[in-house]
PDB file of C-alpha atoms in Angstrom:
ATOM      1  CA  UNK W   1     119.190  32.301  14.592  1.00  0.00           C
ATOM      2  CA  UNK W   2     118.295  34.883  17.313  1.00  0.00           C
ATOM      3  CA  UNK W   3     117.325  38.364  16.195  1.00  0.00           C
ATOM      4  CA  UNK W   4     120.122  40.943  16.147  1.00  0.00           C
ATOM      5  CA  UNK W   5     118.395  43.135  18.744  1.00  0.00           C
ATOM      6  CA  UNK W   6     117.988  40.180  21.106  1.00  0.00           C
ATOM      7  CA  UNK W   7     121.695  39.396  20.893  1.00  0.00           C
ATOM      8  CA  UNK W   8     122.624  43.056  21.422  1.00  0.00           C
ATOM      9  CA  UNK W   9     120.436  43.159  24.536  1.00  0.00           C
ATOM     10  CA  UNK W  10     122.061  40.005  25.885  1.00  0.00           C
ATOM     11  CA  UNK W  11     125.522  41.474  25.269  1.00  0.00           C
ATOM     12  CA  UNK W  12     124.511  44.628  27.155  1.00  0.00           C
ATOM     13  CA  UNK W  13     123.241  42.510  30.079  1.00  0.00           C
ATOM     14  CA  UNK W  14     126.475  40.527  30.167  1.00  0.00           C
ATOM     15  CA  UNK W  15     128.465  43.775  30.252  1.00  0.00           C
ATOM     16  CA  UNK W  16     126.416  44.923  33.252  1.00  0.00           C
ATOM     17  CA  UNK W  17     126.967  41.608  35.032  1.00  0.00           C
ATOM     18  CA  UNK W  18     130.705  41.874  34.428  1.00  0.00           C
ATOM     19  CA  UNK W  19     130.649  45.352  35.955  1.00  0.00           C
ATOM     20  CA  UNK W  20     128.980  43.992  39.091  1.00  0.00           C
ATOM     21  CA  UNK W  21     131.524  41.159  39.299  1.00  0.00           C
ATOM     22  CA  UNK W  22     134.439  43.585  38.986  1.00  0.00           C
ATOM     23  CA  UNK W  23     132.965  45.783  41.732  1.00  0.00           C
ATOM     24  CA  UNK W  24     132.422  42.803  44.065  1.00  0.00           C
ATOM     25  CA  UNK W  25     135.961  41.586  43.498  1.00  0.00           C
ATOM     26  CA  UNK W  26     137.375  45.039  44.229  1.00  0.00           C
ATOM     27  CA  UNK W  27     135.335  45.275  47.432  1.00  0.00           C
ATOM     28  CA  UNK W  28     136.507  41.829  48.559  1.00  0.00           C
ATOM     29  CA  UNK W  29     140.123  42.783  47.851  1.00  0.00           C
ATOM     30  CA  UNK W  30     139.754  45.956  49.922  1.00  0.00           C
ATOM     31  CA  UNK W  31     138.242  44.024  52.856  1.00  0.00           C
ATOM     32  CA  UNK W  32     141.010  41.399  52.733  1.00  0.00           C
ATOM     33  CA  UNK W  33     143.698  44.081  52.692  1.00  0.00           C
ATOM     34  CA  UNK W  34     142.003  45.898  55.573  1.00  0.00           C
ATOM     35  CA  UNK W  35     141.988  42.694  57.640  1.00  0.00           C
ATOM     36  CA  UNK W  36     145.686  42.045  57.065  1.00  0.00           C
ATOM     37  CA  UNK W  37     146.552  45.548  58.253  1.00  0.00           C
ATOM     38  CA  UNK W  38     144.710  44.932  61.531  1.00  0.00           C
ATOM     39  CA  UNK W  39     146.356  41.542  62.071  1.00  0.00           C
ATOM     40  CA  UNK W  40     149.730  43.061  62.900  1.00  0.00           C
ATOM     41  CA  UNK W  41     148.257  45.184  65.707  1.00  0.00           C
ATOM     42  CA  UNK W  42     146.363  42.184  67.115  1.00  0.00           C
ATOM     43  CA  UNK W  43     149.502  40.041  67.173  1.00  0.00           C
ATOM     44  CA  UNK W  44     151.541  42.784  68.805  1.00  0.00           C
ATOM     45  CA  UNK W  45     148.916  43.078  71.548  1.00  0.00           C
ATOM     46  CA  UNK W  46     148.937  39.297  71.966  1.00  0.00           C
ATOM     47  CA  UNK W  47     152.714  39.374  72.481  1.00  0.00           C
ATOM     48  CA  UNK W  48     152.348  42.153  75.062  1.00  0.00           C
ATOM     49  CA  UNK W  49     149.776  40.145  77.028  1.00  0.00           C
ATOM     50  CA  UNK W  50     151.994  37.051  76.811  1.00  0.00           C
ATOM     51  CA  UNK W  51     154.973  38.958  78.259  1.00  0.00           C
ATOM     52  CA  UNK W  52     152.826  40.238  81.121  1.00  0.00           C
ATOM     53  CA  UNK W  53     151.561  36.726  81.776  1.00  0.00           C
ATOM     54  CA  UNK W  54     155.114  35.350  81.773  1.00  0.00           C
ATOM     55  CA  UNK W  55     156.039  37.792  84.538  1.00  0.00           C
ATOM     56  CA  UNK W  56     152.893  37.065  86.556  1.00  0.00           C
ATOM     57  CA  UNK W  57     153.462  33.307  86.229  1.00  0.00           C
ATOM     58  CA  UNK W  58     156.861  33.708  87.897  1.00  0.00           C
ATOM     59  CA  UNK W  59     155.053  34.717  91.103  1.00  0.00           C
ATOM     60  CA  UNK W  60     153.113  31.469  91.595  1.00  0.00           C
ATOM     61  CA  UNK W  61     154.115  27.790  91.840  1.00  0.00           C
ATOM     62  CA  UNK W  62     153.678  25.634  88.748  1.00  0.00           C
ATOM     63  CA  UNK W  63     151.008  23.543  90.466  1.00  0.00           C
ATOM     64  CA  UNK W  64     148.663  26.547  90.464  1.00  0.00           C
ATOM     65  CA  UNK W  65     148.787  26.662  86.665  1.00  0.00           C
ATOM     66  CA  UNK W  66     147.848  23.016  86.119  1.00  0.00           C
ATOM     67  CA  UNK W  67     144.166  22.738  85.120  1.00  0.00           C
ATOM     68  CA  UNK W  68     141.956  20.577  87.276  1.00  0.00           C
ATOM     69  CA  UNK W  69     141.422  17.062  85.955  1.00  0.00           C
ATOM     70  CA  UNK W  70     138.055  16.905  84.263  1.00  0.00           C
ATOM     71  CA  UNK W  71     135.334  14.318  84.423  1.00  0.00           C
ATOM     72  CA  UNK W  72     135.143  11.371  82.061  1.00  0.00           C
ATOM     73  CA  UNK W  73     132.573  13.243  79.982  1.00  0.00           C
ATOM     74  CA  UNK W  74     133.071  16.872  79.006  1.00  0.00           C
ATOM     75  CA  UNK W  75     131.132  19.435  77.035  1.00  0.00           C
ATOM     76  CA  UNK W  76     133.195  20.990  74.276  1.00  0.00           C
ATOM     77  CA  UNK W  77     132.162  24.373  72.906  1.00  0.00           C
ATOM     78  CA  UNK W  78     133.437  24.917  69.376  1.00  0.00           C
ATOM     79  CA  UNK W  79     133.425  28.425  67.976  1.00  0.00           C
ATOM     80  CA  UNK W  80     133.062  28.125  64.198  1.00  0.00           C
ATOM     81  CA  UNK W  81     134.041  31.171  62.137  1.00  0.00           C
ATOM     82  CA  UNK W  82     132.216  30.761  58.832  1.00  0.00           C
ATOM     83  CA  UNK W  83     131.072  32.994  56.000  1.00  0.00           C
ATOM     84  CA  UNK W  84     128.815  35.997  56.363  1.00  0.00           C
ATOM     85  CA  UNK W  85     127.771  36.211  52.716  1.00  0.00           C
ATOM     86  CA  UNK W  86     127.625  34.131  49.574  1.00  0.00           C
ATOM     87  CA  UNK W  87     129.536  34.372  46.293  1.00  0.00           C
ATOM     88  CA  UNK W  88     132.575  32.683  47.839  1.00  0.00           C
ATOM     89  CA  UNK W  89     132.454  29.285  46.149  1.00  0.00           C
ATOM     90  CA  UNK W  90     132.586  26.285  48.489  1.00  0.00           C
ATOM     91  CA  UNK W  91     134.403  28.225  51.211  1.00  0.00           C
ATOM     92  CA  UNK W  92     131.606  28.101  53.785  1.00  0.00           C
ATOM     93  CA  UNK W  93     130.611  24.493  53.067  1.00  0.00           C
ATOM     94  CA  UNK W  94     134.210  23.358  53.586  1.00  0.00           C
ATOM     95  CA  UNK W  95     134.390  25.093  56.971  1.00  0.00           C
ATOM     96  CA  UNK W  96     131.098  23.615  58.187  1.00  0.00           C
ATOM     97  CA  UNK W  97     131.958  20.126  56.944  1.00  0.00           C
ATOM     98  CA  UNK W  98     135.378  20.288  58.590  1.00  0.00           C
ATOM     99  CA  UNK W  99     133.994  21.575  61.893  1.00  0.00           C
ATOM    100  CA  UNK W 100     131.345  18.859  62.079  1.00  0.00           C
ATOM    101  CA  UNK W 101     133.934  16.186  61.276  1.00  0.00           C
ATOM    102  CA  UNK W 102     136.041  17.057  64.337  1.00  0.00           C
ATOM    103  CA  UNK W 103     135.570  14.515  67.082  1.00  0.00           C
ATOM    104  CA  UNK W 104     136.694  14.142  70.663  1.00  0.00           C
ATOM    105  CA  UNK W 105     136.559  11.214  73.031  1.00  0.00           C
ATOM    106  CA  UNK W 106     133.609  11.135  75.435  1.00  0.00           C
ATOM    107  CA  UNK W 107     132.567  14.698  74.732  1.00  0.00           C
ATOM    108  CA  UNK W 108     129.308  16.470  74.142  1.00  0.00           C
ATOM    109  CA  UNK W 109     129.617  19.095  71.450  1.00  0.00           C
ATOM    110  CA  UNK W 110     128.067  22.544  71.391  1.00  0.00           C
ATOM    111  CA  UNK W 111     128.529  25.172  68.712  1.00  0.00           C
ATOM    112  CA  UNK W 112     128.925  28.916  68.800  1.00  0.00           C
ATOM    113  CA  UNK W 113     128.532  30.085  65.204  1.00  0.00           C
ATOM    114  CA  UNK W 114     129.808  33.198  63.457  1.00  0.00           C
ATOM    115  CA  UNK W 115     128.553  34.246  60.016  1.00  0.00           C
ATOM    116  CA  UNK W 116     125.013  34.144  58.639  1.00  0.00           C
ATOM    117  CA  UNK W 117     125.908  31.645  55.909  1.00  0.00           C
ATOM    118  CA  UNK W 118     127.552  29.427  58.512  1.00  0.00           C
ATOM    119  CA  UNK W 119     124.463  29.614  60.735  1.00  0.00           C
ATOM    120  CA  UNK W 120     122.187  28.724  57.803  1.00  0.00           C
ATOM    121  CA  UNK W 121     124.392  25.808  56.722  1.00  0.00           C
ATOM    122  CA  UNK W 122     124.425  24.337  60.232  1.00  0.00           C
ATOM    123  CA  UNK W 123     120.630  24.640  60.405  1.00  0.00           C
ATOM    124  CA  UNK W 124     120.284  22.958  57.001  1.00  0.00           C
ATOM    125  CA  UNK W 125     122.280  20.020  58.377  1.00  0.00           C
ATOM    126  CA  UNK W 126     120.102  19.769  61.470  1.00  0.00           C
ATOM    127  CA  UNK W 127     122.693  21.217  63.858  1.00  0.00           C
ATOM    128  CA  UNK W 128     121.742  23.713  66.567  1.00  0.00           C
ATOM    129  CA  UNK W 129     123.898  26.391  68.152  1.00  0.00           C
ATOM    130  CA  UNK W 130     123.945  27.726  71.704  1.00  0.00           C
ATOM    131  CA  UNK W 131     124.947  31.203  70.525  1.00  0.00           C
ATOM    132  CA  UNK W 132     125.412  32.856  67.154  1.00  0.00           C
ATOM    133  CA  UNK W 133     126.186  36.190  65.545  1.00  0.00           C
ATOM    134  CA  UNK W 134     126.871  37.517  62.099  1.00  0.00           C
ATOM    135  CA  UNK W 135     130.438  38.230  61.062  1.00  0.00           C
ATOM    136  CA  UNK W 136     131.689  41.794  61.448  1.00  0.00           C
ATOM    137  CA  UNK W 137     130.943  43.889  58.369  1.00  0.00           C
ATOM    138  CA  UNK W 138     134.352  45.586  58.555  1.00  0.00           C
ATOM    139  CA  UNK W 139     137.689  44.648  60.079  1.00  0.00           C
ATOM    140  CA  UNK W 140     137.398  47.524  62.561  1.00  0.00           C
ATOM    141  CA  UNK W 141     134.254  45.884  63.994  1.00  0.00           C
ATOM    142  CA  UNK W 142     136.040  42.625  64.883  1.00  0.00           C
ATOM    143  CA  UNK W 143     137.115  43.603  68.454  1.00  0.00           C
ATOM    144  CA  UNK W 144     133.514  44.384  69.388  1.00  0.00           C
ATOM    145  CA  UNK W 145     132.352  41.001  68.117  1.00  0.00           C
ATOM    146  CA  UNK W 146     135.255  39.259  69.882  1.00  0.00           C
ATOM    147  CA  UNK W 147     134.281  40.932  73.157  1.00  0.00           C
ATOM    148  CA  UNK W 148     130.735  39.572  72.875  1.00  0.00           C
ATOM    149  CA  UNK W 149     132.061  36.075  72.154  1.00  0.00           C
ATOM    150  CA  UNK W 150     134.419  36.213  75.160  1.00  0.00           C
ATOM    151  CA  UNK W 151     131.544  37.221  77.435  1.00  0.00           C
ATOM    152  CA  UNK W 152     129.423  34.329  76.161  1.00  0.00           C
ATOM    153  CA  UNK W 153     132.105  31.646  76.461  1.00  0.00           C
ATOM    154  CA  UNK W 154     133.352  32.691  79.923  1.00  0.00           C
ATOM    155  CA  UNK W 155     129.761  32.783  81.176  1.00  0.00           C
ATOM    156  CA  UNK W 156     129.439  29.179  79.973  1.00  0.00           C
ATOM    157  CA  UNK W 157     132.738  28.201  81.608  1.00  0.00           C
ATOM    158  CA  UNK W 158     131.875  29.821  84.932  1.00  0.00           C
ATOM    159  CA  UNK W 159     128.439  28.194  85.023  1.00  0.00           C
ATOM    160  CA  UNK W 160     129.977  24.793  84.344  1.00  0.00           C
ATOM    161  CA  UNK W 161     127.950  24.358  81.152  1.00  0.00           C
ATOM    162  CA  UNK W 162     131.153  23.717  79.165  1.00  0.00           C
ATOM    163  CA  UNK W 163     134.662  22.602  80.094  1.00  0.00           C
ATOM    164  CA  UNK W 164     136.586  22.843  76.815  1.00  0.00           C
ATOM    165  CA  UNK W 165     136.544  25.627  74.224  1.00  0.00           C
ATOM    166  CA  UNK W 166     138.182  25.716  70.802  1.00  0.00           C
ATOM    167  CA  UNK W 167     137.858  27.922  67.746  1.00  0.00           C
ATOM    168  CA  UNK W 168     137.725  26.758  64.127  1.00  0.00           C
ATOM    169  CA  UNK W 169     138.510  29.072  61.211  1.00  0.00           C
ATOM    170  CA  UNK W 170     140.019  29.180  57.728  1.00  0.00           C
ATOM    171  CA  UNK W 171     143.627  30.310  57.413  1.00  0.00           C
ATOM    172  CA  UNK W 172     144.164  32.614  54.399  1.00  0.00           C
ATOM    173  CA  UNK W 173     147.930  32.056  54.623  1.00  0.00           C
ATOM    174  CA  UNK W 174     147.446  28.541  53.214  1.00  0.00           C
ATOM    175  CA  UNK W 175     146.841  27.841  49.502  1.00  0.00           C
ATOM    176  CA  UNK W 176     143.374  26.354  50.063  1.00  0.00           C
ATOM    177  CA  UNK W 177     142.288  28.380  53.108  1.00  0.00           C
ATOM    178  CA  UNK W 178     142.915  25.278  55.219  1.00  0.00           C
ATOM    179  CA  UNK W 179     140.906  24.755  58.386  1.00  0.00           C
ATOM    180  CA  UNK W 180     142.707  25.633  61.627  1.00  0.00           C
ATOM    181  CA  UNK W 181     141.632  24.497  65.102  1.00  0.00           C
ATOM    182  CA  UNK W 182     142.959  26.338  68.150  1.00  0.00           C
ATOM    183  CA  UNK W 183     142.312  25.306  71.742  1.00  0.00           C
ATOM    184  CA  UNK W 184     141.294  28.234  73.926  1.00  0.00           C
ATOM    185  CA  UNK W 185     140.289  26.648  77.227  1.00  0.00           C
ATOM    186  CA  UNK W 186     141.513  25.033  79.404  1.00  0.00           C
ATOM    187  CA  UNK W 187     144.335  27.462  78.851  1.00  0.00           C
ATOM    188  CA  UNK W 188     147.650  25.848  77.942  1.00  0.00           C
ATOM    189  CA  UNK W 189     150.210  27.679  80.082  1.00  0.00           C
ATOM    190  CA  UNK W 190     153.039  25.632  78.556  1.00  0.00           C
ATOM    191  CA  UNK W 191     152.842  27.912  75.516  1.00  0.00           C
ATOM    192  CA  UNK W 192     154.252  30.764  77.596  1.00  0.00           C
ATOM    193  CA  UNK W 193     157.679  30.516  79.206  1.00  0.00           C
ATOM    194  CA  UNK W 194     157.951  31.872  82.738  1.00  0.00           C
ATOM    195  CA  UNK W 195     159.920  35.056  83.143  1.00  0.00           C
ATOM    196  CA  UNK W 196     163.359  34.483  84.670  1.00  0.00           C
ATOM    197  CA  UNK W 197     163.943  38.114  85.530  1.00  0.00           C
ATOM    198  CA  UNK W 198     165.628  38.510  88.947  1.00  0.00           C
ATOM    199  CA  UNK W 199     163.356  41.474  89.646  1.00  0.00           C
ATOM    200  CA  UNK W 200     159.818  40.503  90.621  1.00  0.00           C
ATOM    201  CA  UNK W 201     157.074  42.539  88.937  1.00  0.00           C
ATOM    202  CA  UNK W 202     155.146  45.026  91.038  1.00  0.00           C
ATOM    203  CA  UNK W 203     151.471  44.067  91.142  1.00  0.00           C
ATOM    204  CA  UNK W 204     148.452  45.590  92.872  1.00  0.00           C
ATOM    205  CA  UNK W 205     146.196  42.511  92.954  1.00  0.00           C
ATOM    206  CA  UNK W 206     146.853  38.856  93.892  1.00  0.00           C
ATOM    207  CA  UNK W 207     148.957  37.047  91.288  1.00  0.00           C
ATOM    208  CA  UNK W 208     146.365  34.316  90.687  1.00  0.00           C
ATOM    209  CA  UNK W 209     143.664  36.905  90.032  1.00  0.00           C
ATOM    210  CA  UNK W 210     145.990  38.827  87.715  1.00  0.00           C
ATOM    211  CA  UNK W 211     146.797  35.675  85.750  1.00  0.00           C
ATOM    212  CA  UNK W 212     143.084  34.905  85.378  1.00  0.00           C
ATOM    213  CA  UNK W 213     142.494  38.383  83.957  1.00  0.00           C
ATOM    214  CA  UNK W 214     145.458  38.041  81.605  1.00  0.00           C
ATOM    215  CA  UNK W 215     144.177  34.656  80.408  1.00  0.00           C
ATOM    216  CA  UNK W 216     140.855  36.246  79.512  1.00  0.00           C
ATOM    217  CA  UNK W 217     142.640  39.058  77.667  1.00  0.00           C
ATOM    218  CA  UNK W 218     144.868  36.560  75.845  1.00  0.00           C
ATOM    219  CA  UNK W 219     141.845  34.513  74.772  1.00  0.00           C
ATOM    220  CA  UNK W 220     140.241  37.749  73.579  1.00  0.00           C
ATOM    221  CA  UNK W 221     143.241  38.465  71.330  1.00  0.00           C
ATOM    222  CA  UNK W 222     143.222  34.885  70.013  1.00  0.00           C
ATOM    223  CA  UNK W 223     139.553  35.222  69.098  1.00  0.00           C
ATOM    224  CA  UNK W 224     140.248  38.600  67.470  1.00  0.00           C
ATOM    225  CA  UNK W 225     142.997  37.008  65.401  1.00  0.00           C
ATOM    226  CA  UNK W 226     140.820  34.043  64.380  1.00  0.00           C
ATOM    227  CA  UNK W 227     137.947  36.342  63.388  1.00  0.00           C
ATOM    228  CA  UNK W 228     140.262  38.593  61.393  1.00  0.00           C
ATOM    229  CA  UNK W 229     141.817  35.620  59.607  1.00  0.00           C
ATOM    230  CA  UNK W 230     138.360  34.212  58.905  1.00  0.00           C
ATOM    231  CA  UNK W 231     137.261  37.609  57.573  1.00  0.00           C
ATOM    232  CA  UNK W 232     140.296  37.740  55.272  1.00  0.00           C
ATOM    233  CA  UNK W 233     139.836  34.120  54.150  1.00  0.00           C
ATOM    234  CA  UNK W 234     136.204  34.700  53.194  1.00  0.00           C
ATOM    235  CA  UNK W 235     137.102  37.748  51.131  1.00  0.00           C
ATOM    236  CA  UNK W 236     140.018  35.921  49.506  1.00  0.00           C
ATOM    237  CA  UNK W 237     137.596  33.143  48.554  1.00  0.00           C
ATOM    238  CA  UNK W 238     135.169  35.725  47.162  1.00  0.00           C
ATOM    239  CA  UNK W 239     137.952  37.328  45.109  1.00  0.00           C
ATOM    240  CA  UNK W 240     138.809  33.944  43.605  1.00  0.00           C
ATOM    241  CA  UNK W 241     135.150  33.172  42.929  1.00  0.00           C
ATOM    242  CA  UNK W 242     134.676  36.529  41.205  1.00  0.00           C
ATOM    243  CA  UNK W 243     137.812  35.962  39.117  1.00  0.00           C
ATOM    244  CA  UNK W 244     136.378  32.656  37.897  1.00  0.00           C
ATOM    245  CA  UNK W 245     132.972  34.245  37.326  1.00  0.00           C
ATOM    246  CA  UNK W 246     134.505  37.029  35.253  1.00  0.00           C
ATOM    247  CA  UNK W 247     136.360  34.502  33.100  1.00  0.00           C
ATOM    248  CA  UNK W 248     133.077  32.652  32.482  1.00  0.00           C
ATOM    249  CA  UNK W 249     131.276  35.892  31.657  1.00  0.00           C
ATOM    250  CA  UNK W 250     133.993  36.823  29.173  1.00  0.00           C
ATOM    251  CA  UNK W 251     133.568  33.459  27.439  1.00  0.00           C
ATOM    252  CA  UNK W 252     129.819  34.033  27.201  1.00  0.00           C
ATOM    253  CA  UNK W 253     130.402  37.560  25.864  1.00  0.00           C
ATOM    254  CA  UNK W 254     132.791  36.256  23.200  1.00  0.00           C
ATOM    255  CA  UNK W 255     130.265  33.625  22.133  1.00  0.00           C
ATOM    256  CA  UNK W 256     127.523  36.259  21.930  1.00  0.00           C
ATOM    257  CA  UNK W 257     129.779  38.503  19.851  1.00  0.00           C
ATOM    258  CA  UNK W 258     130.430  35.587  17.498  1.00  0.00           C
ATOM    259  CA  UNK W 259     126.686  34.958  17.179  1.00  0.00           C
ATOM    260  CA  UNK W 260     126.072  38.674  16.650  1.00  0.00           C
ATOM    261  CA  UNK W 261     128.565  38.881  13.774  1.00  0.00           C
ATOM    262  CA  UNK W 262     127.167  35.693  12.268  1.00  0.00           C
ATOM    263  CA  UNK W 263     123.594  36.956  12.551  1.00  0.00           C
ATOM    264  CA  UNK W 264     124.555  40.318  11.043  1.00  0.00           C
ATOM    265  CA  UNK W 265     126.314  38.567   8.141  1.00  0.00           C
ATOM    266  CA  UNK W 266     123.283  36.381   7.522  1.00  0.00           C
ATOM    267  CA  UNK W 267     121.014  39.419   7.729  1.00  0.00           C
ATOM    268  CA  UNK W 268     123.164  41.251   5.177  1.00  0.00           C
ATOM    269  CA  UNK W 269     123.180  38.221   2.884  1.00  0.00           C
ATOM    270  CA  UNK W 270     119.402  37.926   3.164  1.00  0.00           C
ATOM    271  CA  UNK W 271     118.951  41.600   2.270  1.00  0.00           C
ATOM    272  CA  UNK W 272     121.182  41.219  -0.804  1.00  0.00           C
ATOM    273  CA  UNK W 273     119.233  38.162  -1.937  1.00  0.00           C
ATOM    274  CA  UNK W 274     115.914  39.957  -1.428  1.00  0.00           C
ATOM    275  CA  UNK W 275     117.101  43.036  -3.359  1.00  0.00           C
ATOM    276  CA  UNK W 276     118.371  40.836  -6.175  1.00  0.00           C
ATOM    277  CA  UNK W 277     115.075  38.978  -6.288  1.00  0.00           C
ATOM    278  CA  UNK W 278     113.112  42.236  -6.428  1.00  0.00           C
ATOM    279  CA  UNK W 279     115.332  43.572  -9.232  1.00  0.00           C
ATOM    280  CA  UNK W 280     114.936  40.337 -11.173  1.00  0.00           C
ATOM    281  CA  UNK W 281     111.177  40.427 -10.790  1.00  0.00           C
ATOM    282  CA  UNK W 282     111.089  44.027 -12.038  1.00  0.00           C
ATOM    283  CA  UNK W 283     113.238  43.148 -15.051  1.00  0.00           C
ATOM    284  CA  UNK W 284     116.014  45.429 -13.813  1.00  0.00           C
ATOM    285  CA  UNK W 285     118.941  43.153 -14.680  1.00  0.00           C
ATOM    286  CA  UNK W 286     121.511  42.622 -17.400  1.00  0.00           C
ATOM    287  CA  UNK W 287     121.980  39.549 -19.530  1.00  0.00           C
TER     288      UNK W 287
END
């Protein structure tokens, strides 16, 4: 049976670990809530850009908005929004496994990775990336990261290095943070209905150039949304992992308390036996 002091020390250590777990869960909850507050603003901006694009599209024939037919073989750039940190269960592994399982006909795949854990997991599986960055530390930092990603992917598109771009992320609105894949480029103009307003919008630059700029801004908002959802999903996963960890720690603490009481009872019994034996040896007893 372990010594009483050893058990007391282990109980104290478990209490400290539980305190850390509670703090990590609270921090994850705050980050997830922060992300959800920013999502509304991102989606409102996306709707504003879509309305502007609908008006600009009314100024050009439909044939202008049809993407050029690609070659038989294309290079597909997949942006994978993974985890920045650990302590989130199998969240990151599920994202990486799902992203690598996606296949396209006659395509060469390249990866743009977000999140240090995601980058490490890809490397562990022998997969390289053409560009990578860590996830934003706070929700307010997401637009800056999205801007860097947009610059990188449009540079690749303009140079002809890639023809298709999609983004892969976990959706916290689903029970299991299901993987979502969204096509970014070539841009699907069928998602936006042309404006039927009888009054043509007043523009200062050619309509085709305006539409190109609006497409880039729309893709920027889509990436912002995907990053924010990925940020929320990671923190949701961490909250769940910390909840499970706390339950396990409580079980360990209860078992240690049981052992402590048992050890104290045995120690008390041993002391009584020793005192009785000493009294008997000294003749200090009654018949």
